[in-house]
Tab-separated table of C-alpha atoms in Angstrom:
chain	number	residue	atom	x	y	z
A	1067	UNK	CA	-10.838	15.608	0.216
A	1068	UNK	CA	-7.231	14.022	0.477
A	1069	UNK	CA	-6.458	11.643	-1.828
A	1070	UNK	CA	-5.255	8.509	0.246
A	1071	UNK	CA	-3.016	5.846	-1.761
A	1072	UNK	CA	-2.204	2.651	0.278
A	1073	UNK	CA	0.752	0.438	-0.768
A	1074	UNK	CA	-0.178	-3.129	-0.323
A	1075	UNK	CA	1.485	-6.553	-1.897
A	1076	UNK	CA	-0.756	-8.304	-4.104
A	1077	UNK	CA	-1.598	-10.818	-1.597
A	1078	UNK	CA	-4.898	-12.618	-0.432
A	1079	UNK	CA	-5.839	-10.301	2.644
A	1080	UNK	CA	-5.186	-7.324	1.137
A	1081	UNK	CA	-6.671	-7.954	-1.756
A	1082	UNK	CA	-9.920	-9.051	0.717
A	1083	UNK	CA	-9.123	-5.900	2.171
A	1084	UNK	CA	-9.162	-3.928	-0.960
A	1085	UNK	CA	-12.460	-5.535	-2.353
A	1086	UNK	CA	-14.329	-4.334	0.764
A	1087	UNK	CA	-13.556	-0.799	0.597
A	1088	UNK	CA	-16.944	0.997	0.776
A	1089	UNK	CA	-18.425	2.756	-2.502
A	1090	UNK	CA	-18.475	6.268	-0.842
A	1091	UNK	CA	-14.409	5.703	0.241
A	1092	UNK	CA	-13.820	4.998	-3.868
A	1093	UNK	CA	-13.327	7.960	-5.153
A	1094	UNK	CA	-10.487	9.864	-2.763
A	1095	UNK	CA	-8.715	5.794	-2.644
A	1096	UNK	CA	-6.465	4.964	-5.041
A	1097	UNK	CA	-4.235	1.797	-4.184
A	1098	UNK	CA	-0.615	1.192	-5.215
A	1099	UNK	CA	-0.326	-2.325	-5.557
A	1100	UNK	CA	2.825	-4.013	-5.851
A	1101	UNK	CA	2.747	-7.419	-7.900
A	1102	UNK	CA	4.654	-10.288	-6.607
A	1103	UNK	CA	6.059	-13.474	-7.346
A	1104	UNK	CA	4.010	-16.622	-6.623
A	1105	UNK	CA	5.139	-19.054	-4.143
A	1106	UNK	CA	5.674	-22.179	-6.052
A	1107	UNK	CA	9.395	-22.722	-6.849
A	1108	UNK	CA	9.130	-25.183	-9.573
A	1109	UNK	CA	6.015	-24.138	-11.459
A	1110	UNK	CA	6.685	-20.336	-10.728
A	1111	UNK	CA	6.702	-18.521	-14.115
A	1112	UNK	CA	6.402	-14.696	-15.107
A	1113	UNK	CA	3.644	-15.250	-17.120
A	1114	UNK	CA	1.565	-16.967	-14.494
A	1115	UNK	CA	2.269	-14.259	-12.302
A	1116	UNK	CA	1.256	-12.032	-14.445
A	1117	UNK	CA	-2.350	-13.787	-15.264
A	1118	UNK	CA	-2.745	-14.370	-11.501
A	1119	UNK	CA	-2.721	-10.960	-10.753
A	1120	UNK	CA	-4.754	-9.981	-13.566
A	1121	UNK	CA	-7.784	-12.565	-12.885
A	1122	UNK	CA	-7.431	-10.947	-8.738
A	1123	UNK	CA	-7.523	-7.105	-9.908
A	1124	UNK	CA	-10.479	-8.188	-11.743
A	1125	UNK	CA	-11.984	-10.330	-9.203
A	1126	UNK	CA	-11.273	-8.378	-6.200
A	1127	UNK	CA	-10.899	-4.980	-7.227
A	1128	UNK	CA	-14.709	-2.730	-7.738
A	1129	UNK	CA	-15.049	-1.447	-10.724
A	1130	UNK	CA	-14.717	2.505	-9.978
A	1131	UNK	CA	-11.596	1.634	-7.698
A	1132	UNK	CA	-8.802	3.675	-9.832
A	1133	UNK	CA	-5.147	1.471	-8.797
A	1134	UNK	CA	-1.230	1.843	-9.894
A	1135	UNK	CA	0.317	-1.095	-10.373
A	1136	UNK	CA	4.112	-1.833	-9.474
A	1137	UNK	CA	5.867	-4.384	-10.248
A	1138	UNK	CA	8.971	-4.045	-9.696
A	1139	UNK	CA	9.218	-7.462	-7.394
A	1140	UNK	CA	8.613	-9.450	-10.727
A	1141	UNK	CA	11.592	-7.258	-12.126
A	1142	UNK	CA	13.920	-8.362	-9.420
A	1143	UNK	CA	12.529	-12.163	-9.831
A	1144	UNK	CA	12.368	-12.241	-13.383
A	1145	UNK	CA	14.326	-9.841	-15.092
A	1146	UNK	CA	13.534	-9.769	-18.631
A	1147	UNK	CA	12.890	-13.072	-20.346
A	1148	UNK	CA	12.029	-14.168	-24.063
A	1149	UNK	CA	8.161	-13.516	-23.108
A	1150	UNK	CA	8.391	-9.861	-22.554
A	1151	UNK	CA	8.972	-7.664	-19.508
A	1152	UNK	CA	7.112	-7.656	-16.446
A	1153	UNK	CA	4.985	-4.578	-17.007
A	1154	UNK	CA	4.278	-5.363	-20.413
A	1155	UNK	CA	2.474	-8.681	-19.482
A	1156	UNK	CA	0.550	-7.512	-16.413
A	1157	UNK	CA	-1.027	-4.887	-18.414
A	1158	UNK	CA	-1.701	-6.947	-21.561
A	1159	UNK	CA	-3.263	-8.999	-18.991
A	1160	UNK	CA	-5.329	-6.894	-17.233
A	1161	UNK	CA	-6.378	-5.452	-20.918
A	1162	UNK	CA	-7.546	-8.692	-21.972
A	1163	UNK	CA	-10.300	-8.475	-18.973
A	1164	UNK	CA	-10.972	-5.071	-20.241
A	1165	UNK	CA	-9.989	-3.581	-17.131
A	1166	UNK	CA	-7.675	-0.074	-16.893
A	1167	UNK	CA	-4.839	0.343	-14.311
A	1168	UNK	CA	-1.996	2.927	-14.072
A	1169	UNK	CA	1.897	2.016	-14.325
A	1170	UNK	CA	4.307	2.567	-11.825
A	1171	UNK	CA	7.525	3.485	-12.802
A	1172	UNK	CA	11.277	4.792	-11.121
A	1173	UNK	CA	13.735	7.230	-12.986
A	1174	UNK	CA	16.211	3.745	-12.413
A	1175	UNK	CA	14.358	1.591	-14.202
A	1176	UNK	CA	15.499	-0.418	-17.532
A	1177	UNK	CA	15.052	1.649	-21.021
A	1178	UNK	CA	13.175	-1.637	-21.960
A	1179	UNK	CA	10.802	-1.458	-18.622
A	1180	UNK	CA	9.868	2.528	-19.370
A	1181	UNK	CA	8.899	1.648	-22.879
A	1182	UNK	CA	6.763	-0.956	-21.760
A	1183	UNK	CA	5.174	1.345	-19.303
A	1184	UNK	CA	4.648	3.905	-21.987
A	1185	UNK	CA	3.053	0.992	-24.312
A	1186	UNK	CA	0.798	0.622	-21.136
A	1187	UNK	CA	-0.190	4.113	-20.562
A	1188	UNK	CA	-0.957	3.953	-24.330
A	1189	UNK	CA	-3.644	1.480	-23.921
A	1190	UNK	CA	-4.795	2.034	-20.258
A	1191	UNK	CA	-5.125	5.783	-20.963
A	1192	UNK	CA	-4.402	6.257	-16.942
A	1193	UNK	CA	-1.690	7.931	-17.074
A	1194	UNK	CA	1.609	6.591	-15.001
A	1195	UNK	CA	2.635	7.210	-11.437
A	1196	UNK	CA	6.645	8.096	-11.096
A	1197	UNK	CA	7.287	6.346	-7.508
A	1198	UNK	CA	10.509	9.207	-6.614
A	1199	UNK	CA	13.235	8.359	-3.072
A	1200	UNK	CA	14.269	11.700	-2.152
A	1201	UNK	CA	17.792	11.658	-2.442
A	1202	UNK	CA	18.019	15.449	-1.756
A	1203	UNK	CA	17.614	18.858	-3.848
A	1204	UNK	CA	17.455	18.009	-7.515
A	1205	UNK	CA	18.832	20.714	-9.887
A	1206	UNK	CA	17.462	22.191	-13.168
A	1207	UNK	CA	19.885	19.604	-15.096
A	1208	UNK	CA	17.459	16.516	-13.694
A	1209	UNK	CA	15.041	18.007	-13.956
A	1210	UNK	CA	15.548	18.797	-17.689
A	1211	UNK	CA	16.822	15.281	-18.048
A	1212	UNK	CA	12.963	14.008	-16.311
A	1213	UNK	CA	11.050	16.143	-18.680
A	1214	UNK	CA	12.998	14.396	-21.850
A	1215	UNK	CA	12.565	11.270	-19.971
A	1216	UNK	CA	8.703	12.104	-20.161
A	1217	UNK	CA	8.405	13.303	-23.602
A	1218	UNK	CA	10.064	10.185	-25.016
A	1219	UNK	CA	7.495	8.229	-23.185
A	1220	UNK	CA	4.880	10.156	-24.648
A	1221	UNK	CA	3.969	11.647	-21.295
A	1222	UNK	CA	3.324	15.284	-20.037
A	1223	UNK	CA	3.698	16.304	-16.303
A	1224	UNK	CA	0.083	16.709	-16.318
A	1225	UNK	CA	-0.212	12.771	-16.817
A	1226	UNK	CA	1.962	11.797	-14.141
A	1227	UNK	CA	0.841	11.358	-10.457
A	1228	UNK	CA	4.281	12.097	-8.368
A	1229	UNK	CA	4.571	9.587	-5.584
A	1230	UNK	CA	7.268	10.974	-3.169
A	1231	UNK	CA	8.388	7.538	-1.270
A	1232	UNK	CA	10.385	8.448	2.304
A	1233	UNK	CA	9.994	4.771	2.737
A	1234	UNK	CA	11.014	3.179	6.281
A	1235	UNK	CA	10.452	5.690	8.876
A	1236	UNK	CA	11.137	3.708	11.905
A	1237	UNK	CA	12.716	5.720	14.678
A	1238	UNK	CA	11.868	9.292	16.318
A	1239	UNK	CA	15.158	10.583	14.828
A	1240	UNK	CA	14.350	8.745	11.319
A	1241	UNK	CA	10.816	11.194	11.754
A	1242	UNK	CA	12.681	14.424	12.018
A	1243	UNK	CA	14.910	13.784	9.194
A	1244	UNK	CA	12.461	12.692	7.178
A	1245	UNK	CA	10.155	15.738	7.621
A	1246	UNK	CA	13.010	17.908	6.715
A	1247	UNK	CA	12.917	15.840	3.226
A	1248	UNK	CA	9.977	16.013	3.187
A	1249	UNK	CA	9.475	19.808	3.016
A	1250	UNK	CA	12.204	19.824	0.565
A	1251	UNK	CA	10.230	17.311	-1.685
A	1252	UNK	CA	7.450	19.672	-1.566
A	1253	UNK	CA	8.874	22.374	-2.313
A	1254	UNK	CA	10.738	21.502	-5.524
A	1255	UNK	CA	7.284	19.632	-6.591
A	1256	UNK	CA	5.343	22.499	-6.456
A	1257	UNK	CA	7.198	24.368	-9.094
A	1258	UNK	CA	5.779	21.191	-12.068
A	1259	UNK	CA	2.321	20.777	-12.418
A	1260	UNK	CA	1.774	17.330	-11.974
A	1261	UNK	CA	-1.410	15.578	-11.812
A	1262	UNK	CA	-1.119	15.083	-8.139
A	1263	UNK	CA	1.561	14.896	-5.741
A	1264	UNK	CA	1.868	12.480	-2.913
A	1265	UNK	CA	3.640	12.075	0.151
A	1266	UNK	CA	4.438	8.250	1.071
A	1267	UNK	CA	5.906	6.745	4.177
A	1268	UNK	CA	5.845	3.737	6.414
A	1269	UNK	CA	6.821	3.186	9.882
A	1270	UNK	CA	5.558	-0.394	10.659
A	1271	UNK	CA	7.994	-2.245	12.544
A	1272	UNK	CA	9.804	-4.549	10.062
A	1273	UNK	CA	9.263	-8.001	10.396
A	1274	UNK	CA	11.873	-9.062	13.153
A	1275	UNK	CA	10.639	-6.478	15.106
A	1276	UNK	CA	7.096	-7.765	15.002
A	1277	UNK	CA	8.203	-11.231	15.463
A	1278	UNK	CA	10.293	-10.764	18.887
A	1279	UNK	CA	7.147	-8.524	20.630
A	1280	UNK	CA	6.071	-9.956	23.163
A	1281	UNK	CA	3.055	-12.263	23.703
A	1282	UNK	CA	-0.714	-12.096	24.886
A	1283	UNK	CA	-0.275	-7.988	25.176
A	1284	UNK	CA	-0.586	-5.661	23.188
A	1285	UNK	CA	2.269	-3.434	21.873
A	1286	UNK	CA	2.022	-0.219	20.641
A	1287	UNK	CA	4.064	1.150	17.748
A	1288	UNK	CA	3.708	4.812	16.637
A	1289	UNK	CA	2.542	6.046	13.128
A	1290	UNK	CA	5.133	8.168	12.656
A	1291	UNK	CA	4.434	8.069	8.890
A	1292	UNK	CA	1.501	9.932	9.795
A	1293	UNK	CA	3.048	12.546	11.734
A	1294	UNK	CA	5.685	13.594	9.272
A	1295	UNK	CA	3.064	13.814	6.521
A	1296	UNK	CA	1.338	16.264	9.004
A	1297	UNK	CA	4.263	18.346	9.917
A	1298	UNK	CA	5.266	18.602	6.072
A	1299	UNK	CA	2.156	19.432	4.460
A	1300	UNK	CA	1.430	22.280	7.313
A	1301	UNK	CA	4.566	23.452	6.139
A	1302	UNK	CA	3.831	23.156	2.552
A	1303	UNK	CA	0.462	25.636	2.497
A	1304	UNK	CA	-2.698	25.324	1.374
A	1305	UNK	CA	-2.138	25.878	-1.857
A	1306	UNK	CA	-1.854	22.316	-2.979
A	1307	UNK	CA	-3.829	19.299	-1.867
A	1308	UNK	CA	-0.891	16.558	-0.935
A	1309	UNK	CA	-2.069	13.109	-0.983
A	1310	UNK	CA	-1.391	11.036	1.606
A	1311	UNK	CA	0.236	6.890	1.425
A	1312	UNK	CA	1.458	4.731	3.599
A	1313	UNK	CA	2.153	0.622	3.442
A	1314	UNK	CA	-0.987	0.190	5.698
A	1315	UNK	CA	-0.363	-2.745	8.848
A	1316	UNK	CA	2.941	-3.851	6.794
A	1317	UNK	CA	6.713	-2.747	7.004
A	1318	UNK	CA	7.862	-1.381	3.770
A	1319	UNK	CA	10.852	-4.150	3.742
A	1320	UNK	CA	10.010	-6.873	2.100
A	1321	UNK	CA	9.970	-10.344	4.283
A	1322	UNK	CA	11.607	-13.463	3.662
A	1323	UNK	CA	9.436	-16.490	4.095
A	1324	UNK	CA	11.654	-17.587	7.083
A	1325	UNK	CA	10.553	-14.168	8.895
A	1326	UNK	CA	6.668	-14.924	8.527
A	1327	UNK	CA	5.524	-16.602	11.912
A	1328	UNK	CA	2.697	-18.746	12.699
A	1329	UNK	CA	1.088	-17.214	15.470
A	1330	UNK	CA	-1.702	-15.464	15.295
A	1331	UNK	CA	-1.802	-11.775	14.844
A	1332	UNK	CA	-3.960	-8.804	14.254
A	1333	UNK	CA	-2.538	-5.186	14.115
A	1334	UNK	CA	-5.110	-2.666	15.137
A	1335	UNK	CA	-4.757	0.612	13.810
A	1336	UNK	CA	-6.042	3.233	16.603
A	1337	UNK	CA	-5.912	7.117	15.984
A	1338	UNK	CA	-2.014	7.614	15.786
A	1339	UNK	CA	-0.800	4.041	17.154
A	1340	UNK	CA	-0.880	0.787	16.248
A	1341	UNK	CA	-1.766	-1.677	18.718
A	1342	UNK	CA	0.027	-5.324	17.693
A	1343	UNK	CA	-1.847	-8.249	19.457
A	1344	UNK	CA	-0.132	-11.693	19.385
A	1345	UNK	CA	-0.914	-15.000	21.089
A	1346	UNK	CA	1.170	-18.491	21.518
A	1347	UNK	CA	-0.592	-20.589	19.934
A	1348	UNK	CA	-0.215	-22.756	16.525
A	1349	UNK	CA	-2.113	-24.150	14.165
A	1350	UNK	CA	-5.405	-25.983	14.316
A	1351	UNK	CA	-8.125	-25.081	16.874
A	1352	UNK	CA	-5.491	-23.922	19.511
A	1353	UNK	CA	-4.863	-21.228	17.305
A	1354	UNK	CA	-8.860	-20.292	16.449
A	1355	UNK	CA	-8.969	-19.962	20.111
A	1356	UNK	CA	-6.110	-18.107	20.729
A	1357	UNK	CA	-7.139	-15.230	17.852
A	1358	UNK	CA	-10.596	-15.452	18.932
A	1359	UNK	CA	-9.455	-13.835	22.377
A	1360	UNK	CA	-7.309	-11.689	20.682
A	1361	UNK	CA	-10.049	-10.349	18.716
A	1362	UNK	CA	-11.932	-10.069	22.262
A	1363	UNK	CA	-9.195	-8.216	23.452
A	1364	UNK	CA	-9.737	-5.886	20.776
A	1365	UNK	CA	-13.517	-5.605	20.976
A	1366	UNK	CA	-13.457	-4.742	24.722
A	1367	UNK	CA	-10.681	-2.247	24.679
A	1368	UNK	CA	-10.498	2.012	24.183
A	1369	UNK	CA	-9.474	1.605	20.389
A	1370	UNK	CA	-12.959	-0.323	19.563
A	1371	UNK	CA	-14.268	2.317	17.179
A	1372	UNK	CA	-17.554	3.922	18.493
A	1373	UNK	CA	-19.196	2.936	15.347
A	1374	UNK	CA	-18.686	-0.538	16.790
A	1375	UNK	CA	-18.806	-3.522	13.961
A	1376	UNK	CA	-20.325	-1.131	11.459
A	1377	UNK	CA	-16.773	1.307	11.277
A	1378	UNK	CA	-15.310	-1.513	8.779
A	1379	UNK	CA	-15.793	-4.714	7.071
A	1380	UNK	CA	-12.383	-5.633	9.525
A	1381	UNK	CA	-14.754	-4.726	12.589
A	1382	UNK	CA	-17.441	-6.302	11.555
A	1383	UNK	CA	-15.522	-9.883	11.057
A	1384	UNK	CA	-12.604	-9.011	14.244
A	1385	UNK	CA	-16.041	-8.509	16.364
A	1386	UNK	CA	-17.523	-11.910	14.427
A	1387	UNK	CA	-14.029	-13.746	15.732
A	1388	UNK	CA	-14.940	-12.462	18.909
A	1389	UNK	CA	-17.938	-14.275	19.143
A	1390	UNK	CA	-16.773	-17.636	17.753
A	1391	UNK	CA	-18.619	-17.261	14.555
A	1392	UNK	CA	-16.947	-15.604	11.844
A	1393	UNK	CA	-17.571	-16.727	7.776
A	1394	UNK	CA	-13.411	-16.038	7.209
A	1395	UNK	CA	-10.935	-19.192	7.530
A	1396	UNK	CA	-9.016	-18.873	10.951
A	1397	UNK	CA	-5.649	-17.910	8.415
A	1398	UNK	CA	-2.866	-15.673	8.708
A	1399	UNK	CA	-4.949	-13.924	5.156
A	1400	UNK	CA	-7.770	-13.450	6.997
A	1401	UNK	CA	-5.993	-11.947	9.901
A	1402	UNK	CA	-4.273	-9.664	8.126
A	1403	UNK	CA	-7.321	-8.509	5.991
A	1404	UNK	CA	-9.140	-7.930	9.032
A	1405	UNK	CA	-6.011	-5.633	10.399
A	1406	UNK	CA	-5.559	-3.843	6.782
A	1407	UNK	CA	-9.778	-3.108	6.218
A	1408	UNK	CA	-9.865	-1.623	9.621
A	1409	UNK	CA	-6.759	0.746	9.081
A	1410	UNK	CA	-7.945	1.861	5.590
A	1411	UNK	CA	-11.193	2.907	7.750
A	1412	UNK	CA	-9.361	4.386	10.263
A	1413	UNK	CA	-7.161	6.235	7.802
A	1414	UNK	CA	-9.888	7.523	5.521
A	1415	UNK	CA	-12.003	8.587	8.474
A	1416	UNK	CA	-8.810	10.560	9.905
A	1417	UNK	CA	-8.453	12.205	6.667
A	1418	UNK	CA	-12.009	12.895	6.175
A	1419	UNK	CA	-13.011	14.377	9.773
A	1420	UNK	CA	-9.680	15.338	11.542
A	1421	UNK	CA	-7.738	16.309	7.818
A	1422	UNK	CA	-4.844	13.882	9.379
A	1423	UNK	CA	-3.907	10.591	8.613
């Protein structure tokens, strides 16, 4: 089976999403999620970040879910106060609750942040995930310089799951570049034994490009993230399972607040497409109405599954929505985690039946 590793932000409806996984999809999912700031601007602290995230994972996350954890956002925010890095208090955290998670780390990052991730991989005993942009052919030099890097963080190749991150893939011509990377990512990997290799990519539309679609119609947007995963690991053999990640209904550019809209949404993942349904209304009931007949829309079209409700816990609240009688608040969270359940269904059931994403 391929090993499918969604990149979602540590945020309510994924983390709905993510808690409603089904037992049988545990074993062959293994989420990356990236930690983020809170939204308060006065009461905001890296610490309280830190616990909040810790208290969710244990929450929200089922026990025999393995996860990464990156949190390189609370880097950015935070940098490195008196209290310790980022890393280090996440994972004391999530220690404390006696729960296990694996670090992610970049050949960039601060001295201070990889020794934190190697105290981390210490106590977690999960190993660490290098998250790698392809920048082009890497010589023996780096790669000399990577297995130091390793060693001095107590880690062997064998302990390291390679995450190969293309990133934004968000035009036809951005697809064929990107699968010639791609290849060329492969390639070099297969000459280390890592624990596993994976191939990440995302080719949402960003933000802004959501925001100006048009409304009360559906608008399709390619998964070309899919397609150059496809065309690279054909190319690649059979001799070595490639995992498969993407950043699920979400852009891999991070949004600012101003770019998050109101209206409600739900992005329906359907074979090799998104569809992106959007409606005028606000707030209040205008906008439960207005999401309930987008979630109509949805029910009645070709991309209902044939499974019906029963092909996700998404399905099973979007057809709920439907009928004016869903258990979820009418929120932008619970739109989303209906959108993100539904497309690690889809996903899972691509990679399980068709062996494409």
């Amino acid at each position: 089976m391929t090993v499918y590793m969604p990149i979602v932000k540590a945020k309510e409806g994924e983390f709905r999403a993510l808690e409603n996984i089904p037992a049988h999809d545990h074993p062959n999912t293994r989420p990356i999620i990236e930690a983020l700031p809170g939204e308060g601007h006065h009461e905001r602290t890296l610490y309280g970040d830190a616990l909040n995230l810790a208290k969710n994972v244990v929450h929200r996350i089922p026990d025999d879910l393995r996860f990464a954890i990156d949190c390189r956002y609370l880097v950015t925010q935070y940098g490195r106060p008196d209290v310790g890095g980022a890393v280090r208090l996440v994972f004391e955290a999530i220690g404390q609750f006696h729960y296990a998670a694996t670090p992610v780390f970049r050949l960039t990052d601060d001295p201070d942040d990889l020794d934190d991730v190697a105290q981390a991989v210490q106590e977690h005993q999960r190993g660490a995930c290098l998250r790698l942009p392809w920048t082009g052919p890497r010589h023996g030099s780096k790669d000399a310089k990577l297995s130091g890097l390793l060693r001095r963080m107590g880690l062997a190749f064998r302990d390291v799951d390679l995450l190969v991150d293309l990133w934004a893939i968000e035009s036809d011509h951005a697809a064929a570049q990107q699968v010639r990377c791609a290849r060329e990512a492969l390639a070099w990997a297969a000459g280390i034994p890592w624990r596993s290799v994976t191939l990440a990519g995302g080719a949402f539309p960003p933000p802004g490009g959501v925001s100006a679609a048009p409304m009360d119609a559906p608008v399709e947007a390619p998964r070309r993230d899919a397609g150059v995963w496809l065309a690279a690991v054909s190319h690649a053999g059979r001799h070595r399972k490639i995992g498969y990640a993407d950043y699920g209904v979400a852009s891999p550019r991070k949004p600012s607040g101003r770019q998050l809209s109101r209206h409600p949404k739900l992005c329906y993942t359907v074979d090799d497409h998104w569809k992106i349904y959007r409606c005028a209304a606000g707030e209040g009931e205008g906008a439960f109405d207005c999401f309930r007949k987008v979630c109509q829309a949805v029910v009645n079209s070709d991309g209902w599954p044939a499974q019906g409700a029963a092909f996700s816990w998404g399905d099973r609240h979007i057809e709920q929505f439907a009928a004016g009688a869903s258990t979820l608040p009418n929120t932008r969270a619970s739109w989303r985690a209906c959108g993100q359940s539904h497309h690690l269904a889809m996903v899972r059931h691509r990679l399980d039946h068709l062996r494409r994403p």
